[in-house]
Amino acid sequence: MTDTLRSRTAALRDTLERQFQTHTGQLIELTAYSREPNHGGHDPDTLRALMETARQGIADSAGALRRMSEGTYGRCESCGSEIPVARLEIRPSARYCVPCQARQRG
């Protein structure tokens, strides 16, 4: 872990914890809507998509927090190189560097 990443880890952890809480709250709210007759004003397909997005956000945040505790946070899961701090500040749950992320999508 680079010195820059080490100095930013506390702030990134706070961000990830907030994201985890936000997505968890969203999923709880959306789950409640799914049980209502009018689905909280959402059509069922939109509600399912929103719930899946919240679930993915929970998984992404939890995974990044786990990597922090394991000491692997900030390393690309594909090539092992350092993920730039600027990328982690934009996407704290990033698992890949930009070139490897592009290959994952390709």
Short mmCIF file of C-alpha atoms in Angstrom, two decimals:
data_model
loop_
_atom_site.label_atom_id
_atom_site.label_comp_id
_atom_site.label_asym_id
_atom_site.label_seq_id
_atom_site.Cartn_x
_atom_site.Cartn_y
_atom_site.Cartn_z
CA MET A 1 0.00 0.00 0.00
CA THR A 2 1.47 3.35 -1.00
CA ASP A 3 1.90 6.14 1.55
CA THR A 4 -0.75 8.19 -0.26
CA LEU A 5 -3.28 5.36 -0.07
CA ARG A 6 -2.35 4.68 3.55
CA SER A 7 -3.04 8.32 4.43
CA ARG A 8 -6.40 8.26 2.61
CA THR A 9 -7.59 4.87 3.92
CA ALA A 10 -9.53 6.26 6.89
CA ALA A 11 -11.48 8.64 4.67
CA LEU A 12 -12.10 5.91 2.10
CA ARG A 13 -13.27 3.55 4.88
CA ASP A 14 -15.71 6.21 6.10
CA THR A 15 -17.02 6.64 2.56
CA LEU A 16 -17.45 2.89 2.11
CA GLU A 17 -19.24 2.55 5.44
CA ARG A 18 -21.62 5.38 4.48
CA GLN A 19 -22.25 3.77 1.09
CA PHE A 20 -22.96 0.43 2.80
CA GLN A 21 -25.44 2.09 5.16
CA THR A 22 -27.11 4.04 2.35
CA HIS A 23 -27.55 0.98 0.14
CA THR A 24 -28.80 -1.07 3.09
CA GLY A 25 -31.38 1.61 3.91
CA GLN A 26 -32.46 1.75 0.27
CA LEU A 27 -32.87 -2.01 0.12
CA ILE A 28 -34.95 -2.04 3.30
CA GLU A 29 -37.19 0.71 1.93
CA LEU A 30 -37.54 -0.94 -1.48
CA THR A 31 -38.30 -4.31 0.11
CA ALA A 32 -41.11 -2.68 2.07
CA TYR A 33 -42.43 -1.12 -1.16
CA SER A 34 -42.37 -4.50 -2.87
CA ARG A 35 -44.84 -5.78 -0.28
CA GLU A 36 -47.30 -2.93 -0.80
CA PRO A 37 -50.17 -3.35 -3.27
CA ASN A 38 -49.03 -0.33 -5.34
CA HIS A 39 -45.29 -1.11 -4.88
CA GLY A 40 -44.68 2.34 -3.40
CA GLY A 41 -45.49 3.96 -6.73
CA HIS A 42 -42.92 1.91 -8.67
CA ASP A 43 -43.71 -0.54 -11.41
CA PRO A 44 -42.52 -4.07 -10.46
CA ASP A 45 -39.69 -4.18 -13.03
CA THR A 46 -38.26 -0.84 -11.90
CA LEU A 47 -38.55 -1.89 -8.27
CA ARG A 48 -36.64 -5.14 -8.97
CA ALA A 49 -33.92 -3.21 -10.82
CA LEU A 50 -33.59 -0.71 -7.95
CA MET A 51 -33.38 -3.55 -5.43
CA GLU A 52 -30.67 -5.27 -7.48
CA THR A 53 -28.69 -2.01 -7.67
CA ALA A 54 -28.93 -1.63 -3.89
CA ARG A 55 -27.84 -5.26 -3.37
CA GLN A 56 -24.86 -4.73 -5.66
CA GLY A 57 -23.92 -1.56 -3.78
CA ILE A 58 -24.01 -3.47 -0.50
CA ALA A 59 -21.85 -6.26 -1.95
CA ASP A 60 -19.35 -3.80 -3.48
CA SER A 61 -18.98 -1.80 -0.27
CA ALA A 62 -18.72 -4.89 1.92
CA GLY A 63 -16.12 -6.40 -0.41
CA ALA A 64 -13.97 -3.28 -0.30
CA LEU A 65 -14.21 -3.10 3.50
CA ARG A 66 -13.22 -6.79 3.67
CA ARG A 67 -10.22 -6.12 1.40
CA MET A 68 -9.21 -3.27 3.72
CA SER A 69 -9.25 -5.58 6.72
CA GLU A 70 -7.30 -8.24 4.78
CA GLY A 71 -4.70 -5.72 3.63
CA THR A 72 -5.40 -6.20 -0.09
CA TYR A 73 -7.36 -2.98 -0.64
CA GLY A 74 -5.98 -0.81 -3.42
CA ARG A 75 -4.49 -3.70 -5.42
CA CYS A 76 -5.96 -4.78 -8.74
CA GLU A 77 -7.50 -8.24 -8.40
CA SER A 78 -6.44 -9.06 -11.95
CA CYS A 79 -2.85 -7.85 -12.42
CA GLY A 80 -1.88 -7.05 -8.82
CA SER A 81 -0.78 -3.48 -9.54
CA GLU A 82 -1.69 -0.55 -7.30
CA ILE A 83 -5.02 1.07 -8.13
CA PRO A 84 -4.41 4.84 -8.28
CA VAL A 85 -5.74 6.72 -5.26
CA ALA A 86 -7.61 9.10 -7.59
CA ARG A 87 -9.59 6.12 -8.95
CA LEU A 88 -10.34 4.87 -5.42
CA GLU A 89 -11.53 8.34 -4.41
CA ILE A 90 -13.99 8.27 -7.32
CA ARG A 91 -14.93 4.60 -6.90
CA PRO A 92 -13.85 3.42 -3.44
CA SER A 93 -15.05 -0.13 -4.10
CA ALA A 94 -12.93 -0.52 -7.26
CA ARG A 95 -11.47 -4.01 -7.59
CA TYR A 96 -9.50 -3.42 -10.78
CA CYS A 97 -7.17 -0.83 -12.27
CA VAL A 98 -8.60 0.98 -15.32
CA PRO A 99 -6.91 -1.21 -17.99
CA CYS A 100 -8.04 -4.45 -16.29
CA GLN A 101 -11.55 -3.04 -15.74
CA ALA A 102 -11.76 -2.29 -19.47
CA ARG A 103 -10.73 -5.88 -20.24
CA GLN A 104 -13.37 -7.18 -17.82
CA ARG A 105 -16.07 -5.34 -19.79
CA GLY A 106 -14.61 -6.17 -23.20
#
